[in-house]
Coordinates of C-alpha atoms and ligand atoms in Angstrom, one line a residue:
X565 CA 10.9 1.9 -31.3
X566 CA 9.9 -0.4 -28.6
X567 CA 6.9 -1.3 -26.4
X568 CA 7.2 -2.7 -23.5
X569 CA 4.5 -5.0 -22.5
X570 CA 4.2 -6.3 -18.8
X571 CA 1.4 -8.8 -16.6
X572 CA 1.5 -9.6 -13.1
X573 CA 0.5 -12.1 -11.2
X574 CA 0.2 -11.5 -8.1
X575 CA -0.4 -14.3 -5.1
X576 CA -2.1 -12.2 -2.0
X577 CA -2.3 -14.4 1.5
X578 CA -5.7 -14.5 2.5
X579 CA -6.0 -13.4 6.3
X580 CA -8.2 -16.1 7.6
X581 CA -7.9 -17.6 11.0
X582 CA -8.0 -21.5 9.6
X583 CA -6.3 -22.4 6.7
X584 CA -8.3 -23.5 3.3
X585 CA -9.2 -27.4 3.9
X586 CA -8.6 -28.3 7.2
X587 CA -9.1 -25.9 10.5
X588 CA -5.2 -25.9 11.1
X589 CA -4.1 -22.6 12.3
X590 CA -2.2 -20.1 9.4
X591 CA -0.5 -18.3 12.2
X592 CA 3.2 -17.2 11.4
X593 CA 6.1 -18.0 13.7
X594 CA 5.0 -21.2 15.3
X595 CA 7.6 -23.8 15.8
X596 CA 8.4 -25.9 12.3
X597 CA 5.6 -28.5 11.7
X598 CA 3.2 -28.0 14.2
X599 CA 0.5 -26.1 12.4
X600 CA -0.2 -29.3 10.6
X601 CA -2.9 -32.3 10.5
X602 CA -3.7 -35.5 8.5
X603 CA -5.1 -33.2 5.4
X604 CA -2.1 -30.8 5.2
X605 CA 0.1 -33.4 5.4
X606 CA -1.5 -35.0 2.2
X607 CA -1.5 -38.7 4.5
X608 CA -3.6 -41.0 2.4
X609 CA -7.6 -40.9 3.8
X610 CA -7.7 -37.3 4.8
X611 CA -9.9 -35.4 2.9
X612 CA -10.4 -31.0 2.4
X613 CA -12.9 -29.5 3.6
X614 CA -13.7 -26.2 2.3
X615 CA -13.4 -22.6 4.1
X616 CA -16.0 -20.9 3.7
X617 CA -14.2 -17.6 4.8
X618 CA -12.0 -17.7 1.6
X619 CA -15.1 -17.2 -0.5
X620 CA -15.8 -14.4 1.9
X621 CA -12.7 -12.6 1.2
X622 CA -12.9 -13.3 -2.6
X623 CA -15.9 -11.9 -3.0
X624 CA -15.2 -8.9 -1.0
X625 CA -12.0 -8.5 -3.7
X626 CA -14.2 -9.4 -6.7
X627 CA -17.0 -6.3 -5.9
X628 CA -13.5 -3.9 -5.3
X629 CA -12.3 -4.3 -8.9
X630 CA -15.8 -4.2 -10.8
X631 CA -15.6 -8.0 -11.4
X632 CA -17.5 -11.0 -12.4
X633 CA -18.4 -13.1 -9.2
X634 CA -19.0 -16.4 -10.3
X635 CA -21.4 -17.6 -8.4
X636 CA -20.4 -21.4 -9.3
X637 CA -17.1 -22.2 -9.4
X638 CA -14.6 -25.5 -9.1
X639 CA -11.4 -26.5 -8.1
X640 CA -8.7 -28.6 -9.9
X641 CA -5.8 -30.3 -9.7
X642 CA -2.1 -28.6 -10.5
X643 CA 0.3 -31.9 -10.4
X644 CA 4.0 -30.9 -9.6
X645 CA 6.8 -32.3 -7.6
X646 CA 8.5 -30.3 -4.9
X647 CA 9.2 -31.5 -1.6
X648 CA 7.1 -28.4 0.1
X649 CA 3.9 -30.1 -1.8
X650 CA 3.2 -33.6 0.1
X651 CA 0.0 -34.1 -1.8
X652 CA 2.4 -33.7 -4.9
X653 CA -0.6 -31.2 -6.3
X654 CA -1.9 -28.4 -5.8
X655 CA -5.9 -27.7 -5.1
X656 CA -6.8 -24.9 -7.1
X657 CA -9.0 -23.4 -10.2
X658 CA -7.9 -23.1 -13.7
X659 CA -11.4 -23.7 -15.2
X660 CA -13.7 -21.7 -13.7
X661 CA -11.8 -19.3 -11.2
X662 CA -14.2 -17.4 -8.5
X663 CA -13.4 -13.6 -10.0
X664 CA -13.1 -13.0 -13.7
X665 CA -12.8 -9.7 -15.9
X666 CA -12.3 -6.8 -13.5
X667 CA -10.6 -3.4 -13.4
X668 CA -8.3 -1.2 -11.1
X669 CA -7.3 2.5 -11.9
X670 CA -3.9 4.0 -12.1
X671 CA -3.5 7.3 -11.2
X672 CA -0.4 9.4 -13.0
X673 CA 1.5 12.1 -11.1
X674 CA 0.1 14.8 -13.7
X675 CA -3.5 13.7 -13.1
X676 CA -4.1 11.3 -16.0
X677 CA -5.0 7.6 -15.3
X678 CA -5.5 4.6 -16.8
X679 CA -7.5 1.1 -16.7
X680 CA -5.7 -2.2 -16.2
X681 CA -7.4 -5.1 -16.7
X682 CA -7.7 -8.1 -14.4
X683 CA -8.1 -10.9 -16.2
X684 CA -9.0 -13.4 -13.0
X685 CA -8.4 -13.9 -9.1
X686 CA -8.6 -17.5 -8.4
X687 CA -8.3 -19.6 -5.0
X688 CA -5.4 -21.4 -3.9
X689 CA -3.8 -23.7 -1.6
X690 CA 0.0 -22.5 -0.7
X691 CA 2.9 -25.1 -0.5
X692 CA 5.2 -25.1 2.4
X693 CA 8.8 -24.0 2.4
X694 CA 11.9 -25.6 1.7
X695 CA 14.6 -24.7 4.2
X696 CA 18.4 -24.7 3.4
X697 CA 20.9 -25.0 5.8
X698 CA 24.3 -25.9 4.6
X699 CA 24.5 -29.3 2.7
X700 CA 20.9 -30.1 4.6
X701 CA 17.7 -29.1 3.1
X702 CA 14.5 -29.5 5.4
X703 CA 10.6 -29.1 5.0
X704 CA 8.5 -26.6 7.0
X705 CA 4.6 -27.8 6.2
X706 CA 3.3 -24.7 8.8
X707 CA 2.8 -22.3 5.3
X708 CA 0.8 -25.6 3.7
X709 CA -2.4 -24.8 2.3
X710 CA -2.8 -21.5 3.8
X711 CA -5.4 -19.8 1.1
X712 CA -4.4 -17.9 -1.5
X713 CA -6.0 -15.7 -4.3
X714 CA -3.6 -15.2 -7.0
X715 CA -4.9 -12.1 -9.2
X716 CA -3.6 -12.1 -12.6
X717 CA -3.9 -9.0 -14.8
X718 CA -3.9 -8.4 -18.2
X719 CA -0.8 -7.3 -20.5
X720 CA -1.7 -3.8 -20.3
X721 CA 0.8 -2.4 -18.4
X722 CA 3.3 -0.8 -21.0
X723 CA 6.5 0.3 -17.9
X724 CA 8.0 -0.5 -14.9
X725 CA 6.0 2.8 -13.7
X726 CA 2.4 1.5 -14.5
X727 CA 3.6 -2.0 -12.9
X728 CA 4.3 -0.3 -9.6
X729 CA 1.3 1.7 -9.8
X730 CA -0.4 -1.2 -10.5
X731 CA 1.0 -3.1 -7.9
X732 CA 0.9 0.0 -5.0
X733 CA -3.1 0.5 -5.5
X734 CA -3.7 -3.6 -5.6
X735 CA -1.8 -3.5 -2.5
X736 CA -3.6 -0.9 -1.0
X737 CA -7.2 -2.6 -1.7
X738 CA -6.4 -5.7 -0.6
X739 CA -5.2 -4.0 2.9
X740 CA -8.3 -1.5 2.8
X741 CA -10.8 -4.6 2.4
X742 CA -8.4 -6.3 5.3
X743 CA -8.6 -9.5 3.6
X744 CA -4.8 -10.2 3.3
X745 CA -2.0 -8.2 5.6
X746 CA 0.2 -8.5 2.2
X747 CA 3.4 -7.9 3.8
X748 CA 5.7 -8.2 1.0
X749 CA 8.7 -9.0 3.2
X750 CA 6.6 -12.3 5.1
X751 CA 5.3 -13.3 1.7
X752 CA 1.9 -12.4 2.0
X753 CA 2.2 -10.6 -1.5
X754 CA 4.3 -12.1 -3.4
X755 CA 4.5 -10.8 -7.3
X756 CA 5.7 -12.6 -10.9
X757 CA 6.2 -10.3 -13.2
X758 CA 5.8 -11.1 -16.8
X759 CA 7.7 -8.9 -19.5
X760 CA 7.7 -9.2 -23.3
X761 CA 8.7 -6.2 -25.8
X762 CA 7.7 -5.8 -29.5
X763 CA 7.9 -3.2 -32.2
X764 CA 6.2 -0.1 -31.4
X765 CA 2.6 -0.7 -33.3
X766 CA 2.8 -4.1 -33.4
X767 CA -0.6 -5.6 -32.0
X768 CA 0.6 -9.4 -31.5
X769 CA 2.4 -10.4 -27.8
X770 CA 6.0 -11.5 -28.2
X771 CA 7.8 -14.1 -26.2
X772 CA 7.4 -13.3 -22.6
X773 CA 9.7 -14.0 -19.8
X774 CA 8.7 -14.6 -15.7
X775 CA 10.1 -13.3 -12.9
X776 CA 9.0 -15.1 -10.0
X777 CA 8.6 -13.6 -6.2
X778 CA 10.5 -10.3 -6.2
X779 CA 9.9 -9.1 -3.0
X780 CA 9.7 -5.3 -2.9
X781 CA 8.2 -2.6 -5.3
X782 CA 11.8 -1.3 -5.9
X783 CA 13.0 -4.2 -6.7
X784 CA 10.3 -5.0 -9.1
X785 CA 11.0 -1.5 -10.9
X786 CA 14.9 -3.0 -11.2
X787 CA 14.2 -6.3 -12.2
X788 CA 11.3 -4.9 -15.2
X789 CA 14.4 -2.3 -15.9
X790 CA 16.9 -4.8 -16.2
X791 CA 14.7 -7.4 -18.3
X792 CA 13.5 -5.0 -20.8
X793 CA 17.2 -3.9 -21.2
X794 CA 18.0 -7.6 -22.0
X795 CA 15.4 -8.2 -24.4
X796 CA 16.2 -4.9 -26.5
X797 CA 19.9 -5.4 -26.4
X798 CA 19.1 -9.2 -28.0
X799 CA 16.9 -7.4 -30.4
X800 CA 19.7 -5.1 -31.5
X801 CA 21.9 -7.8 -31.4
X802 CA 19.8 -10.0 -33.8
X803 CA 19.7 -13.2 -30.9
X804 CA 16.7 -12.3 -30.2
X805 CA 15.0 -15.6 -31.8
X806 CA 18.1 -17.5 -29.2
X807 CA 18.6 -15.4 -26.0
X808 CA 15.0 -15.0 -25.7
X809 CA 13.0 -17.6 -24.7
X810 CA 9.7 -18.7 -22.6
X811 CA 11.6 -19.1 -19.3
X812 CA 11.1 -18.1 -16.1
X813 CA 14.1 -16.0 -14.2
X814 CA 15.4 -14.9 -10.9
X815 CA 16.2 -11.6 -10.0
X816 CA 19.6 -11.2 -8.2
X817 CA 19.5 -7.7 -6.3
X818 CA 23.4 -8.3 -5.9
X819 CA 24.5 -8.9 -9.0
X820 CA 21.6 -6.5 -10.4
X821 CA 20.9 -8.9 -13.0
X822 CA 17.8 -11.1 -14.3
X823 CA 19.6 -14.8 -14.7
X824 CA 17.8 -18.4 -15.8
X825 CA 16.2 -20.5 -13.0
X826 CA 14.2 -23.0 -15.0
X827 CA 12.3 -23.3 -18.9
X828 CA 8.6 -22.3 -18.8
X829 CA 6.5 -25.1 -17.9
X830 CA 3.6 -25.6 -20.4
X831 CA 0.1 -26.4 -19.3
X832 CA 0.3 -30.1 -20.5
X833 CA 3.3 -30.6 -17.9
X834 CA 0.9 -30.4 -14.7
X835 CA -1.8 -32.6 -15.8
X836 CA -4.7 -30.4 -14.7
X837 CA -7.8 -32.1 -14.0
X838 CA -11.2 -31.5 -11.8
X839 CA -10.6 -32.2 -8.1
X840 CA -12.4 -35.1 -7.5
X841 CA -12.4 -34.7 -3.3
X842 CA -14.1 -31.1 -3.4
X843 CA -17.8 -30.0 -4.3
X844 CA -17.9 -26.9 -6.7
X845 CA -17.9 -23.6 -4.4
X846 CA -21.4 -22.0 -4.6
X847 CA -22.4 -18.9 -3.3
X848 CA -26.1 -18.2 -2.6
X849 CA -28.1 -14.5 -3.5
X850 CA -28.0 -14.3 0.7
X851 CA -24.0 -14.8 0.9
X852 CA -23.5 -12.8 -2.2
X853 CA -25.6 -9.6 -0.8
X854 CA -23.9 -9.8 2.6
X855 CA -20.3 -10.0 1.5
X856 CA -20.6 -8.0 -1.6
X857 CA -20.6 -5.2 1.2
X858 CA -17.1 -4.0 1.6
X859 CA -15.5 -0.5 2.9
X860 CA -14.8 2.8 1.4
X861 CA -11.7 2.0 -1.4
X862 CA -8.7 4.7 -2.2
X863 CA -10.0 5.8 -5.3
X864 CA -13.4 6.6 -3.4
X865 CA -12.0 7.7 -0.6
X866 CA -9.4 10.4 -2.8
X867 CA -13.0 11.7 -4.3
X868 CA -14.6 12.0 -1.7
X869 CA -11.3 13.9 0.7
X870 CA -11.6 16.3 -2.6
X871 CA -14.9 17.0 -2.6
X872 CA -15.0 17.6 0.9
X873 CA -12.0 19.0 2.0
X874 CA -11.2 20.7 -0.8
X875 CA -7.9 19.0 -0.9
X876 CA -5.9 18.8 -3.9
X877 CA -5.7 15.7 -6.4
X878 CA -1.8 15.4 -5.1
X879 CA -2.8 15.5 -1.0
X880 CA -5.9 13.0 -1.9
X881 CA -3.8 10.8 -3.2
X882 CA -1.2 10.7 -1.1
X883 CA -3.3 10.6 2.2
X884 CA -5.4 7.7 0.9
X885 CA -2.7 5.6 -0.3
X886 CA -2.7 3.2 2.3
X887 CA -5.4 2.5 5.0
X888 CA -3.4 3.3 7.7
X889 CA -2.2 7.1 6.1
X890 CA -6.0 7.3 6.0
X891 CA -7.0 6.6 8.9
X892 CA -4.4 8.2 10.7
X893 CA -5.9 11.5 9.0
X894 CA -9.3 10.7 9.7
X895 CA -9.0 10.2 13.6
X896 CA -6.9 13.6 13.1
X897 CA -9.4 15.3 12.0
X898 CA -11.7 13.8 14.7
X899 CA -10.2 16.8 16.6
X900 CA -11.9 19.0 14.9
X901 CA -9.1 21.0 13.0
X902 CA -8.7 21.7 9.3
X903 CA -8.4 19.7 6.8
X904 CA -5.1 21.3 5.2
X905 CA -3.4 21.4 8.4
X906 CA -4.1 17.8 9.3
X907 CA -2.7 17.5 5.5
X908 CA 0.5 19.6 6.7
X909 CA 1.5 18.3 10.2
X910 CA 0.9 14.5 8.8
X911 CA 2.7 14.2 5.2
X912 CA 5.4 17.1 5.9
X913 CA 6.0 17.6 9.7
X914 CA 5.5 14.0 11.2
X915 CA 6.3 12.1 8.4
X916 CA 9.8 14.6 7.4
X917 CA 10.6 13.4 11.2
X918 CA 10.4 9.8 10.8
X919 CA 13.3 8.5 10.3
X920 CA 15.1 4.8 8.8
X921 CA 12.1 2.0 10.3
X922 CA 10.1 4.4 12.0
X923 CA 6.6 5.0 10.4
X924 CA 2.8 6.4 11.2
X925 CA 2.0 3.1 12.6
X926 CA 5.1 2.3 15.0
X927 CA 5.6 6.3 16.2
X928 CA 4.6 7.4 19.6
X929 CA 2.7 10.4 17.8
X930 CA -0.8 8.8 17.2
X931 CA -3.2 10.5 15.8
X932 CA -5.1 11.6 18.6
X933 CA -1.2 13.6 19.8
X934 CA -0.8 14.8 16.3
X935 CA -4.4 15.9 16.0
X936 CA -4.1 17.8 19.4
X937 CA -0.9 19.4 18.4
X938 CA -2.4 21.1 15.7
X939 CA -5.9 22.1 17.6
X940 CA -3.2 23.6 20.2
X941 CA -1.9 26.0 17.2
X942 CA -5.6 26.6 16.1
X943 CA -6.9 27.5 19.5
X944 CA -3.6 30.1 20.1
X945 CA -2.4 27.8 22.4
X946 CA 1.1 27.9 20.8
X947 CA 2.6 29.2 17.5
X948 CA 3.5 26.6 14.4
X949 CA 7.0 27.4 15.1
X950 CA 6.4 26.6 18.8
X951 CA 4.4 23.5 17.8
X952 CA 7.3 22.2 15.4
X953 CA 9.6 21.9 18.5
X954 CA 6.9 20.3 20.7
X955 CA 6.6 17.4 17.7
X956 CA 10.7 17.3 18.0
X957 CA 10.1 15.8 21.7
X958 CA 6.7 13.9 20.9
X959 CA 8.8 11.8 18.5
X960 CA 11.7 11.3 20.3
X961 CA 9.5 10.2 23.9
X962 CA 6.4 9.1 24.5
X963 CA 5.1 12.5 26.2
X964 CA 1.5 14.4 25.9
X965 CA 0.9 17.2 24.0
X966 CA 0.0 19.9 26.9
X967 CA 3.2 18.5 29.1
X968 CA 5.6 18.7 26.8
X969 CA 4.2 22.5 25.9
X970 CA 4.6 23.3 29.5
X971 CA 7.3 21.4 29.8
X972 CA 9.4 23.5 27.6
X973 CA 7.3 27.1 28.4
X974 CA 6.2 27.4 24.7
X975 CA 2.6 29.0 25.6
X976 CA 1.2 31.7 23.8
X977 CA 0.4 34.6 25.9
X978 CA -3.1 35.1 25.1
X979 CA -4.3 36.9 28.3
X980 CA -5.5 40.2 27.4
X981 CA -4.4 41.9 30.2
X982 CA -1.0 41.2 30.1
X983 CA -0.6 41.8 26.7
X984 CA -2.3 45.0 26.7
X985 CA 0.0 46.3 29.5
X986 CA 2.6 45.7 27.4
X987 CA 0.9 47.3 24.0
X988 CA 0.7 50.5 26.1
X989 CA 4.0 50.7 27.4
X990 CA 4.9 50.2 23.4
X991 CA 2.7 53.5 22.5
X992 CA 3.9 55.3 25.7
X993 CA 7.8 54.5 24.8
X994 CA 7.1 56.0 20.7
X995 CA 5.1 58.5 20.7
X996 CA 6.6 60.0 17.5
X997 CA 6.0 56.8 15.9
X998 CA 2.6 57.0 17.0
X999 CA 1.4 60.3 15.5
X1000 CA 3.6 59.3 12.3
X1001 CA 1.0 56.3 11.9
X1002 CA -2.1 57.8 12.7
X1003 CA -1.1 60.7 10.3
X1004 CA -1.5 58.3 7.5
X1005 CA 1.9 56.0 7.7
X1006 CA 0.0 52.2 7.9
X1007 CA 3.2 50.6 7.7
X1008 CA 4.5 51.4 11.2
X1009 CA 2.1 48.8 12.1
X1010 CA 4.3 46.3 11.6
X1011 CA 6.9 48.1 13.9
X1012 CA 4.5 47.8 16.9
X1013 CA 3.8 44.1 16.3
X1014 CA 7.0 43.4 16.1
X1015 CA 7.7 45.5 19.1
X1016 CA 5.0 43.9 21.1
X1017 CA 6.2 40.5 20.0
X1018 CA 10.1 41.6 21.5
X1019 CA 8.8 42.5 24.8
X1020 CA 6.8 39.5 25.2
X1021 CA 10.0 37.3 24.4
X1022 CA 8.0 35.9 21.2
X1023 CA 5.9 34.6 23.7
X1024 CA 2.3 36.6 22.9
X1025 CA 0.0 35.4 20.4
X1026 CA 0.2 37.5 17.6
X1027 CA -3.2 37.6 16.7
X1028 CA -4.0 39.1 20.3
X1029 CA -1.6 41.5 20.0
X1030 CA -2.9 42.5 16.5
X1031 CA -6.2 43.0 17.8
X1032 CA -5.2 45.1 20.6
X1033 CA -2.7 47.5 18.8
X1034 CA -5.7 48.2 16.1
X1035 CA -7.7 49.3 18.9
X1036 CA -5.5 51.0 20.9
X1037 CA -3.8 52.9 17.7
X1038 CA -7.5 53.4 16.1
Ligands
ADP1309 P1 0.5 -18.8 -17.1 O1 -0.7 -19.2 -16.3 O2 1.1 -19.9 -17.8 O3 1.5 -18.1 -16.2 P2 -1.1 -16.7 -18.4 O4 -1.5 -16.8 -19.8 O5 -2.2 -16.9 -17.4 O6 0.0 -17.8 -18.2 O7 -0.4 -15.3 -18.2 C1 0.2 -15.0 -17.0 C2 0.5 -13.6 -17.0 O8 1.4 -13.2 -18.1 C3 -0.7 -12.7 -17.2 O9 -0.6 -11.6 -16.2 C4 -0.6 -12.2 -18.6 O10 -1.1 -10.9 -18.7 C5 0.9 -12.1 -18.8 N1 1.3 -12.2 -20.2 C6 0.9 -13.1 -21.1 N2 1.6 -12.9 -22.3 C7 2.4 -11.9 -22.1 C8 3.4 -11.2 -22.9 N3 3.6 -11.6 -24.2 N4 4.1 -10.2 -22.4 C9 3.9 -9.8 -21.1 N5 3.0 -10.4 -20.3 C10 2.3 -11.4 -20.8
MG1310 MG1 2.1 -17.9 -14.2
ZN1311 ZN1 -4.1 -29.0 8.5

């Protein structure tokens, strides 16, 4: 019937100390107006100068997706008129952006993936924000020109599935190369979505609608959801041709609707032209070798956590979906433990404990407690079932491992001595039993474990007790 065709764009804060033309600070949270100066204010004289950084962090982003660096590039002029814009234009590139033509992989649940095309990543300067309180609007000029690099895909993401996909591994490169802290909630990745449906078949893009800064990948799901169901329903309806226009909408999480905010603007409207204040960005063969080195990426890392740990596709994927869910398991397994329990005691235990806000980075269990617990079950120290109430504690205070284990008595008895006291008073109290299993009836073995286990009050380590029983029983 239908295809559904979508492209993002998606507008990633660049984490640099100084913001893109002037050396003003793009610190959050400062008092309204102060992180300002003559250049950010747009007054008449002041002129940008550029931040090197930014080109930095670009080309960090253009080696992660496979692109085209280009080693020239220029800036230009975007006119529009919004009170958070002083200069009434915005500096940025539309000619000859700094990354063109790269790639980024899906991955499907079942193990499939697919390609998605980025079209470009381009610098530019942010506007501030407009402020309303009441019947009074005011200006905040802190957020002004604070760099951005807007990364604009390709139409080759056919659901609301691949778009979040898209949008989850984007997010997790940007965060792995640390060049943005793309918190969606402070605007630091802040996502259009562009949706359009045709025939099934048909190779030619229909009319295409924006939704502009949807601010969480639920919501994003919704609002493609909702839209698509729009434009079919119009389709059905025959108003297509009427109801569906070039427009850009808001997405209203109340209402659960897509509604109208303003026609499409066409290319003509903002009078693009070559900045005339700014020299083209170059980067030299010495600044293109030294930033061109970035860190170990998800997809990478997911091979490589296969490969070497022999965990599955699933685990891989799930562990190295965001830096810090990798690192946390890397300075796990710093401890020296396995690999699939590190897997288990992160993803299931720790995380099926965190509740509502709480997460692997705000926890008291760091890696280094988490990573210890599970040495303590390797060594014999304590059982997993033992080590499962010990994490109960370690979430809820801000304890040690060994404490809280002694804390609540949950060692294993591993001595041997003690333990083999109590094997013999086992053998001594069933005889009968005994000659039954060494006249050829294995399965009483269990019975003496079990035994064993009783009269240590659960407390023995099992393995221990296994190896003592053997010997004693022959
Ligand atoms: P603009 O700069 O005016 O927003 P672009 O041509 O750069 O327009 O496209 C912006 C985004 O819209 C890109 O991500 C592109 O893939 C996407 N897009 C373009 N046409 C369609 C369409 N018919 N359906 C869905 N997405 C589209
Ligand atoms: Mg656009
Ligand atoms: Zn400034």
């Amino acid at each position: 019937m239908f295809e559904v065709v979508i492209g993002l764009e998606v507008h990633v804060q660049l984490n640099t100390k100084t913001k893109l033309f002037c050396s003003c600070p793009t610190s959050f949270n400062h008092k309204q107006n102060t992180n300002t100066c003559p250049t950010c204010l747009a007054l008449p004289g002041a002129l940008p100068v550029f931040n090197k950084e930014v080109l930095h962090k670009a080309i960090m982003f253009g080696t992660a997706i496979d692109a085209t660096v280009n080693k020239t590039s220029y800036f230009d002029r975007k006119s529009y008129f919004y009170p958070d814009s002083p200069s009434a234009y915005q500096i940025t590139q539309l000619y000859t952006p700094v990354v063109e033509h790269g790639k980024l992989r899906i991955d499907f649940e079942n193990g499939s993936h697919k390609i998605i095309r980025i079209n470009r990543a381009h610098i530019e300067a942010d506007a501030g924000k407009n402020i309303h309180e009441g019947d009074i609007s005011k200006v905040d000029l802190n957020r002004a020109g604070t760099p951005l690099l807007e990364i604009v895909s390709e139409p080759d993401m056919r659901s609301a599935e691949e778009a979040v996909l898209y949008l989850k591994k984007l997010h997790a490169i940007v965060r792995y190369l640390d060049i943005s802290d793309a918190n969606m909630q402070e605007g630091s990745f802040r996502v259009d979505v562009n949706v359009s449906i045709r025939p099934k078949g048909d190779e030619k893009l229909y009319t295409r609608v924006e939704i502009k800064n949807i601010n969480s990948f639920r919501f994003i799901q919704k609002a493609i959801e909702l839209e698509v169901a729009r434009q079919v329903e119009a389709w059905e309806d025959g108003t297509y041709k009427d109801e569906i226009v070039q427009e850009t909408r808001l997405f209203d999480q109340t209402k659960q609707e897509t509604r109208s905010m303003r026609g499409k603007e066409e290319a003509a409207d903002y009078r693009y032209f070559p900045e005339p204040d700014l020299l083209k960005a170059v980067i030299s063969d010495e600044m293109m070798a030294l930033y061109s080195k970035i860190p170990e990426l998800p997809d990478e890392k997911m091979e490589r956590f296969i490969k070497e740990y022999g965990m599955s596709e699933y685990n891989a994927s799930v562990i190295t979906s965001s830096v810090e869910m990798a690192k946390y398991f890397e300075d796990m397994m710093d401890e020296g433990i396995s690999a699939k329990n590190a897997t288990t005691w992160l993803t299931v235990e720790l995380q099926g404990r965190l509740k509502g806000d709480m997460n692997i980075t705000n926890t008291h269990v760091d890696a280094k407690k988490l990573g210890l617990l599970v040495k303590r079950i390797e060594d014999g120290t304590i059982s997993g079932k033992a080590a499962k109430e010990v994490l109960d504690k370690l979430v809820e205070e801000n304890l040690d491992v060994d404490g809280v284990i002694d804390a609540l008595g949950l060692k294993q008895v591993s001595d041997t001595g003690a333990l083999e006291a109590i094997c013999d008073e086992i053998i001594n109290a069933n005889q009968e039993k005994v000659a039954e299993y060494r006249g050829g009836k294995d399965k009483l073995f269990g019975f003496f474990v079990g035994q064993a286990m009783k009269a240590s009050k659960g407390s023995a380590n099992p393995q221990t007790i296994n190896e003592i029983l053997k010997a004693k029983l022959g």
